[in-house]
Amino acid sequence: MRSIWNGAISFGLVNIPIKLVNATESHSISFRQIHLADGGRIRYRKVCELDEEEVTSAEIGKAYQDADGSMIPITDDDLAQLPLPTAKTIEILGFVPESSIDPLQVGSAYYIAANGVPAAKPYTLLREALKRSEKVAIAKFALRGRERLGMVRVLGDVIALHQLLWPDEIRQPEGVAPETDVSIRDAELDLADALMDTLGEVELESLHDDYQEAVEELIASKAAGGEVRAPEGAGERPGGKVLDLMAALEGSVRAAKESRGEGGEGEKEDAEVTHLPSRKRAAGGKKAASKTTSKTAKKTASKSASKTASKTAAKKTAQNRSAAKKTAAKKTAAKKTTEKKAPARKRASA
């Protein structure tokens, strides 16, 4: 790997010749600007605003723009004469626990390589000292025209340098946190914990950039003259408003289990949580229950009354029918008796 900086690490009276190598690289796809009318490349030319002539890189220097707009030229020789001990040296200031470094401060990362055979032993000494102390070194160094703060730590068999932001470069998070008072119930925290446990840990080595892969496929398809079609559901985003937090958490737990092959139909109930009603809800529930009970009682009473009335009516109807039958039977018997007596009277008169 090509080094970007050569110098030394100052560890007390120990001076270790080293070189810096970029520890990271970007795989992002870069685009060029073109003229939409004819596809021609758009380029930027450096032109002097006084004589309006294009200048080369060799003709370009640095300057500081003063408040009144005037330019104060600054040369590399001017910067080299500054009494700055970190211009070519990573100066270790002290040692702190790695946990004391706020991740917000961590920036670009570099590998520190021993520069030459004589540097191997002091390099190894610093590495092993850092390992045994279980701490990281805080250092100052100059790079690309600026003095910077750095963190030196051990990474396997090498020493790494992380550029740190200065403390005053970290902005205070004023107005970022929600200002509304929000109460979180234990049931909601339990579901959030369950979701975290279900999702589990992630292997960073297995992750990759899906968006870049899609862009590469797009470029390959257009280069081959193919038609580009957006996949189904492309551009659709779920709504950002959560109407029921508990339902969303429960659904997330089920989805996470199913994605891991753990969520069968019989396991869906595992993610359900009994909702504990608040006092207000409980009071409302009691009122609702009493209302429901009274309504039910009224309905039951009316039903029983109607049943009783119908039974009474049926009983009266049966009694009336029975009485009618008896009356009809008496009339029939009386008629027969009258008919028998009539012939006897006729015989007597004869």
CSV table of N, CA, C and O in Angstrom, one decimal, residues 99-181:
chain,number,residue,atom,x,y,z
A,99,SER,N,-12.9,3.5,26.0
A,99,SER,CA,-14.3,3.8,26.3
A,99,SER,C,-14.6,5.3,26.5
A,99,SER,O,-15.7,5.8,26.5
A,100,SER,N,-13.5,6.1,26.9
A,100,SER,CA,-13.6,7.5,27.2
A,100,SER,C,-13.7,8.3,25.9
A,100,SER,O,-14.0,9.5,25.9
A,101,ILE,N,-13.5,7.7,24.7
A,101,ILE,CA,-13.5,8.4,23.4
A,101,ILE,C,-14.9,8.4,22.9
A,101,ILE,O,-15.5,7.3,22.7
A,102,ASP,N,-15.5,9.5,22.7
A,102,ASP,CA,-16.9,9.6,22.1
A,102,ASP,C,-16.8,9.2,20.6
A,102,ASP,O,-16.0,9.8,19.9
A,103,PRO,N,-17.6,8.2,20.2
A,103,PRO,CA,-17.6,7.9,18.8
A,103,PRO,C,-17.9,9.0,17.8
A,103,PRO,O,-17.5,9.0,16.6
A,104,LEU,N,-18.5,10.1,18.3
A,104,LEU,CA,-18.7,11.2,17.5
A,104,LEU,C,-17.4,11.9,17.0
A,104,LEU,O,-17.4,12.6,16.0
A,105,GLN,N,-16.4,11.7,17.8
A,105,GLN,CA,-15.1,12.4,17.5
A,105,GLN,C,-14.3,11.6,16.5
A,105,GLN,O,-13.4,12.2,15.9
A,106,VAL,N,-14.6,10.3,16.3
A,106,VAL,CA,-13.7,9.5,15.5
A,106,VAL,C,-13.9,9.8,14.0
A,106,VAL,O,-15.1,9.8,13.5
A,107,GLY,N,-12.8,10.0,13.3
A,107,GLY,CA,-12.9,10.3,11.8
A,107,GLY,C,-12.1,9.3,11.0
A,107,GLY,O,-12.2,8.1,11.2
A,108,SER,N,-11.3,9.8,10.1
A,108,SER,CA,-10.5,9.0,9.2
A,108,SER,C,-9.6,8.0,9.9
A,108,SER,O,-9.1,8.4,11.0
A,109,ALA,N,-9.3,6.9,9.3
A,109,ALA,CA,-8.5,5.9,10.0
A,109,ALA,C,-7.3,5.6,9.1
A,109,ALA,O,-7.3,5.6,7.8
A,110,TYR,N,-6.1,5.4,9.7
A,110,TYR,CA,-4.9,5.1,9.0
A,110,TYR,C,-4.1,3.9,9.7
A,110,TYR,O,-4.3,3.7,10.9
A,111,TYR,N,-3.4,3.2,9.0
A,111,TYR,CA,-2.4,2.2,9.5
A,111,TYR,C,-1.1,2.9,9.7
A,111,TYR,O,-0.6,3.6,8.8
A,112,ILE,N,-0.5,2.6,10.8
A,112,ILE,CA,0.9,3.1,11.1
A,112,ILE,C,1.9,1.9,10.8
A,112,ILE,O,1.8,0.9,11.5
A,113,ALA,N,2.7,2.1,9.9
A,113,ALA,CA,3.7,1.1,9.5
A,113,ALA,C,5.1,1.5,9.9
A,113,ALA,O,5.5,2.7,9.8
A,114,ALA,N,5.9,0.5,10.4
A,114,ALA,CA,7.3,0.8,10.7
A,114,ALA,C,8.1,1.1,9.5
A,114,ALA,O,8.0,0.4,8.5
A,115,ASN,N,8.8,2.2,9.5
A,115,ASN,CA,9.5,2.7,8.3
A,115,ASN,C,11.0,2.2,8.4
A,115,ASN,O,11.8,2.9,8.9
A,116,GLY,N,11.3,1.0,7.9
A,116,GLY,CA,12.6,0.5,8.0
A,116,GLY,C,12.8,-0.5,9.1
A,116,GLY,O,12.1,-0.6,10.0
A,117,VAL,N,13.9,-1.3,8.9
A,117,VAL,CA,14.2,-2.4,9.9
A,117,VAL,C,14.5,-1.9,11.3
A,117,VAL,O,14.0,-2.4,12.3
A,118,PRO,N,15.3,-0.8,11.5
A,118,PRO,CA,15.6,-0.3,12.8
A,118,PRO,C,14.3,0.1,13.6
A,118,PRO,O,14.3,0.2,14.8
A,119,ALA,N,13.2,0.4,12.9
A,119,ALA,CA,12.0,0.9,13.6
A,119,ALA,C,11.1,-0.3,14.1
A,119,ALA,O,10.2,-0.1,14.8
A,120,ALA,N,11.5,-1.5,13.7
A,120,ALA,CA,10.7,-2.7,14.1
A,120,ALA,C,10.6,-2.9,15.6
A,120,ALA,O,9.5,-3.1,16.1
A,121,LYS,N,11.7,-2.8,16.3
A,121,LYS,CA,11.7,-3.1,17.7
A,121,LYS,C,11.0,-2.0,18.5
A,121,LYS,O,10.1,-2.3,19.3
A,122,PRO,N,11.2,-0.7,18.3
A,122,PRO,CA,10.4,0.3,19.1
A,122,PRO,C,9.0,0.3,18.7
A,122,PRO,O,8.1,0.6,19.5
A,123,TYR,N,8.7,0.0,17.4
A,123,TYR,CA,7.3,-0.2,17.0
A,123,TYR,C,6.6,-1.3,17.8
A,123,TYR,O,5.5,-1.1,18.3
A,124,THR,N,7.3,-2.5,17.9
A,124,THR,CA,6.7,-3.6,18.6
A,124,THR,C,6.6,-3.3,20.1
A,124,THR,O,5.6,-3.7,20.8
A,125,LEU,N,7.5,-2.5,20.6
A,125,LEU,CA,7.5,-2.1,22.0
A,125,LEU,C,6.2,-1.3,22.3
A,125,LEU,O,5.5,-1.5,23.3
A,126,LEU,N,6.0,-0.3,21.5
A,126,LEU,CA,4.8,0.5,21.7
A,126,LEU,C,3.5,-0.3,21.5
A,126,LEU,O,2.6,-0.1,22.3
A,127,ARG,N,3.5,-1.2,20.6
A,127,ARG,CA,2.3,-2.0,20.3
A,127,ARG,C,2.0,-2.9,21.6
A,127,ARG,O,0.9,-2.9,22.0
A,128,GLU,N,3.0,-3.6,22.1
A,128,GLU,CA,2.8,-4.4,23.2
A,128,GLU,C,2.5,-3.6,24.5
A,128,GLU,O,1.7,-4.1,25.3
A,129,ALA,N,3.1,-2.4,24.6
A,129,ALA,CA,2.7,-1.6,25.8
A,129,ALA,C,1.3,-1.2,25.8
A,129,ALA,O,0.6,-1.2,26.8
A,130,LEU,N,0.8,-0.8,24.6
A,130,LEU,CA,-0.6,-0.5,24.5
A,130,LEU,C,-1.5,-1.7,24.8
A,130,LEU,O,-2.6,-1.5,25.4
A,131,LYS,N,-1.1,-2.8,24.3
A,131,LYS,CA,-1.9,-4.1,24.6
A,131,LYS,C,-2.0,-4.3,26.0
A,131,LYS,O,-3.1,-4.6,26.6
A,132,ARG,N,-0.9,-4.3,26.7
A,132,ARG,CA,-0.9,-4.6,28.2
A,132,ARG,C,-1.6,-3.6,29.0
A,132,ARG,O,-2.3,-3.9,30.0
A,133,SER,N,-1.6,-2.3,28.6
A,133,SER,CA,-2.3,-1.3,29.4
A,133,SER,C,-3.8,-1.3,29.1
A,133,SER,O,-4.5,-0.7,29.9
A,134,GLU,N,-4.2,-1.9,28.0
A,134,GLU,CA,-5.6,-1.9,27.6
A,134,GLU,C,-6.1,-0.4,27.5
A,134,GLU,O,-7.2,-0.1,27.8
A,135,LYS,N,-5.2,0.4,27.0
A,135,LYS,CA,-5.6,1.8,26.8
A,135,LYS,C,-5.2,2.2,25.4
A,135,LYS,O,-4.6,1.5,24.6
A,136,VAL,N,-5.7,3.4,25.0
A,136,VAL,CA,-5.3,4.0,23.7
A,136,VAL,C,-4.5,5.3,24.0
A,136,VAL,O,-4.6,5.9,25.1
A,137,ALA,N,-3.7,5.7,23.0
A,137,ALA,CA,-2.8,6.9,23.2
A,137,ALA,C,-3.5,8.1,22.5
A,137,ALA,O,-4.1,7.9,21.4
A,138,ILE,N,-3.5,9.2,23.1
A,138,ILE,CA,-4.0,10.4,22.5
A,138,ILE,C,-2.8,11.2,22.0
A,138,ILE,O,-1.8,11.4,22.7
A,139,ALA,N,-2.9,11.6,20.7
A,139,ALA,CA,-1.7,12.2,20.0
A,139,ALA,C,-2.1,13.4,19.2
A,139,ALA,O,-3.3,13.6,18.9
A,140,LYS,N,-1.1,14.2,18.9
A,140,LYS,CA,-1.3,15.4,18.0
A,140,LYS,C,-0.4,15.2,16.8
A,140,LYS,O,0.7,14.7,16.9
A,141,PHE,N,-0.9,15.5,15.6
A,141,PHE,CA,-0.1,15.4,14.4
A,141,PHE,C,-0.6,16.4,13.4
A,141,PHE,O,-1.8,16.9,13.4
A,142,ALA,N,0.2,16.7,12.4
A,142,ALA,CA,-0.1,17.6,11.3
A,142,ALA,C,-0.3,16.9,10.0
A,142,ALA,O,0.6,16.1,9.7
A,143,LEU,N,-1.4,17.2,9.3
A,143,LEU,CA,-1.6,16.5,8.1
A,143,LEU,C,-2.5,17.4,7.2
A,143,LEU,O,-3.5,18.0,7.6
A,144,ARG,N,-2.0,17.6,5.9
A,144,ARG,CA,-2.7,18.4,4.9
A,144,ARG,C,-2.9,19.8,5.4
A,144,ARG,O,-4.0,20.4,5.4
A,145,GLY,N,-1.9,20.4,6.0
A,145,GLY,CA,-1.9,21.8,6.4
A,145,GLY,C,-2.7,22.1,7.7
A,145,GLY,O,-2.9,23.3,8.0
A,146,ARG,N,-3.0,21.1,8.5
A,146,ARG,CA,-3.7,21.3,9.7
A,146,ARG,C,-3.1,20.4,10.8
A,146,ARG,O,-2.7,19.3,10.6
A,147,GLU,N,-3.1,21.0,12.0
A,147,GLU,CA,-2.8,20.1,13.2
A,147,GLU,C,-4.0,19.4,13.6
A,147,GLU,O,-5.1,20.0,13.7
A,148,ARG,N,-3.9,18.1,13.9
A,148,ARG,CA,-5.0,17.3,14.2
A,148,ARG,C,-4.8,16.5,15.4
A,148,ARG,O,-3.7,16.3,15.9
A,149,LEU,N,-6.0,16.1,16.0
A,149,LEU,CA,-6.0,15.2,17.2
A,149,LEU,C,-6.2,13.8,16.7
A,149,LEU,O,-6.9,13.5,15.8
A,150,GLY,N,-5.5,12.9,17.4
A,150,GLY,CA,-5.6,11.5,17.0
A,150,GLY,C,-5.6,10.5,18.1
A,150,GLY,O,-5.3,10.8,19.3
A,151,MET,N,-6.1,9.3,17.8
A,151,MET,CA,-6.1,8.2,18.8
A,151,MET,C,-5.3,7.1,18.2
A,151,MET,O,-5.6,6.6,17.1
A,152,VAL,N,-4.3,6.6,19.0
A,152,VAL,CA,-3.5,5.5,18.5
A,152,VAL,C,-3.9,4.3,19.3
A,152,VAL,O,-3.9,4.3,20.5
A,153,ARG,N,-4.2,3.2,18.6
A,153,ARG,CA,-4.6,2.0,19.2
A,153,ARG,C,-4.1,0.8,18.5
A,153,ARG,O,-3.6,0.9,17.4
A,154,VAL,N,-4.2,-0.4,19.1
A,154,VAL,CA,-3.7,-1.6,18.6
A,154,VAL,C,-4.8,-2.3,17.8
A,154,VAL,O,-5.9,-2.4,18.3
A,155,LEU,N,-4.5,-2.8,16.7
A,155,LEU,CA,-5.5,-3.5,15.9
A,155,LEU,C,-4.8,-4.8,15.3
A,155,LEU,O,-4.1,-4.8,14.3
A,156,GLY,N,-4.9,-5.9,16.1
A,156,GLY,CA,-4.2,-7.1,15.7
A,156,GLY,C,-2.7,-6.9,15.9
A,156,GLY,O,-2.3,-6.7,17.0
A,157,ASP,N,-1.9,-7.1,14.8
A,157,ASP,CA,-0.5,-7.0,14.9
A,157,ASP,C,0.0,-5.6,14.5
A,157,ASP,O,1.2,-5.4,14.4
A,158,VAL,N,-0.9,-4.7,14.2
A,158,VAL,CA,-0.5,-3.4,13.7
A,158,VAL,C,-1.0,-2.3,14.7
A,158,VAL,O,-1.9,-2.5,15.5
A,159,ILE,N,-0.5,-1.1,14.5
A,159,ILE,CA,-0.9,0.1,15.2
A,159,ILE,C,-1.7,1.0,14.3
A,159,ILE,O,-1.3,1.2,13.1
A,160,ALA,N,-2.9,1.4,14.7
A,160,ALA,CA,-3.8,2.2,13.9
A,160,ALA,C,-3.9,3.6,14.5
A,160,ALA,O,-3.8,3.8,15.7
A,161,LEU,N,-4.1,4.6,13.6
A,161,LEU,CA,-4.3,6.0,14.0
A,161,LEU,C,-5.6,6.4,13.5
A,161,LEU,O,-5.9,6.3,12.3
A,162,HIS,N,-6.5,6.9,14.4
A,162,HIS,CA,-7.8,7.5,14.1
A,162,HIS,C,-7.8,9.0,14.3
A,162,HIS,O,-7.4,9.4,15.4
A,163,GLN,N,-8.1,9.7,13.3
A,163,GLN,CA,-8.2,11.1,13.4
A,163,GLN,C,-9.4,11.5,14.3
A,163,GLN,O,-10.5,10.9,14.1
A,164,LEU,N,-9.2,12.4,15.2
A,164,LEU,CA,-10.3,12.8,16.1
A,164,LEU,C,-10.7,14.3,15.9
A,164,LEU,O,-9.8,15.1,15.5
A,165,LEU,N,-11.9,14.6,16.0
A,165,LEU,CA,-12.3,16.0,16.0
A,165,LEU,C,-11.9,16.6,17.3
A,165,LEU,O,-11.9,16.0,18.4
A,166,TRP,N,-11.6,17.9,17.2
A,166,TRP,CA,-11.3,18.6,18.5
A,166,TRP,C,-12.6,18.7,19.3
A,166,TRP,O,-13.7,18.8,18.7
A,167,PRO,N,-12.5,18.8,20.6
A,167,PRO,CA,-13.7,18.8,21.4
A,167,PRO,C,-14.7,20.0,21.0
A,167,PRO,O,-15.9,19.8,21.1
A,168,ASP,N,-14.1,21.1,20.6
A,168,ASP,CA,-15.0,22.3,20.3
A,168,ASP,C,-15.6,22.1,18.9
A,168,ASP,O,-16.4,23.0,18.5
A,169,GLU,N,-15.3,21.0,18.2
A,169,GLU,CA,-15.9,20.8,16.9
A,169,GLU,C,-17.2,19.9,17.0
A,169,GLU,O,-17.9,19.7,16.0
A,170,ILE,N,-17.4,19.4,18.2
A,170,ILE,CA,-18.6,18.6,18.4
A,170,ILE,C,-19.8,19.6,18.9
A,170,ILE,O,-19.7,20.2,19.9
A,171,ARG,N,-20.8,19.6,18.1
A,171,ARG,CA,-21.9,20.5,18.4
A,171,ARG,C,-22.8,19.9,19.5
A,171,ARG,O,-23.0,18.7,19.6
A,172,GLN,N,-23.3,20.8,20.3
A,172,GLN,CA,-24.3,20.3,21.4
A,172,GLN,C,-25.6,20.0,20.8
A,172,GLN,O,-26.1,20.7,19.9
A,173,PRO,N,-26.2,18.9,21.2
A,173,PRO,CA,-27.5,18.5,20.6
A,173,PRO,C,-28.7,19.3,21.2
A,173,PRO,O,-29.7,18.7,21.7
A,174,GLU,N,-28.7,20.6,21.0
A,174,GLU,CA,-29.8,21.4,21.5
A,174,GLU,C,-31.0,21.3,20.6
A,174,GLU,O,-30.8,21.5,19.4
A,175,GLY,N,-32.1,21.1,21.2
A,175,GLY,CA,-33.4,21.0,20.4
A,175,GLY,C,-33.5,19.7,19.6
A,175,GLY,O,-34.4,19.7,18.7
A,176,VAL,N,-32.7,18.7,19.8
A,176,VAL,CA,-32.8,17.5,19.1
A,176,VAL,C,-33.7,16.5,19.7
A,176,VAL,O,-34.5,15.8,19.1
A,177,ALA,N,-33.6,16.4,21.0
A,177,ALA,CA,-34.4,15.4,21.8
A,177,ALA,C,-35.9,15.9,21.8
A,177,ALA,O,-36.1,17.1,21.7
A,178,PRO,N,-36.8,14.9,21.9
A,178,PRO,CA,-38.2,15.3,21.9
A,178,PRO,C,-38.5,16.2,23.2
A,178,PRO,O,-38.0,15.9,24.3
A,179,GLU,N,-39.2,17.2,23.0
A,179,GLU,CA,-39.5,18.1,24.1
A,179,GLU,C,-40.8,17.7,24.8
A,179,GLU,O,-41.1,18.2,25.9
A,180,THR,N,-41.6,16.9,24.2
A,180,THR,CA,-42.9,16.4,24.8
A,180,THR,C,-42.6,15.3,25.8
A,180,THR,O,-41.8,14.4,25.6
A,181,ASP,N,-43.3,15.4,27.0
A,181,ASP,CA,-43.1,14.4,28.0
A,181,ASP,C,-43.8,13.1,27.5
A,181,ASP,O,-45.0,13.1,27.1
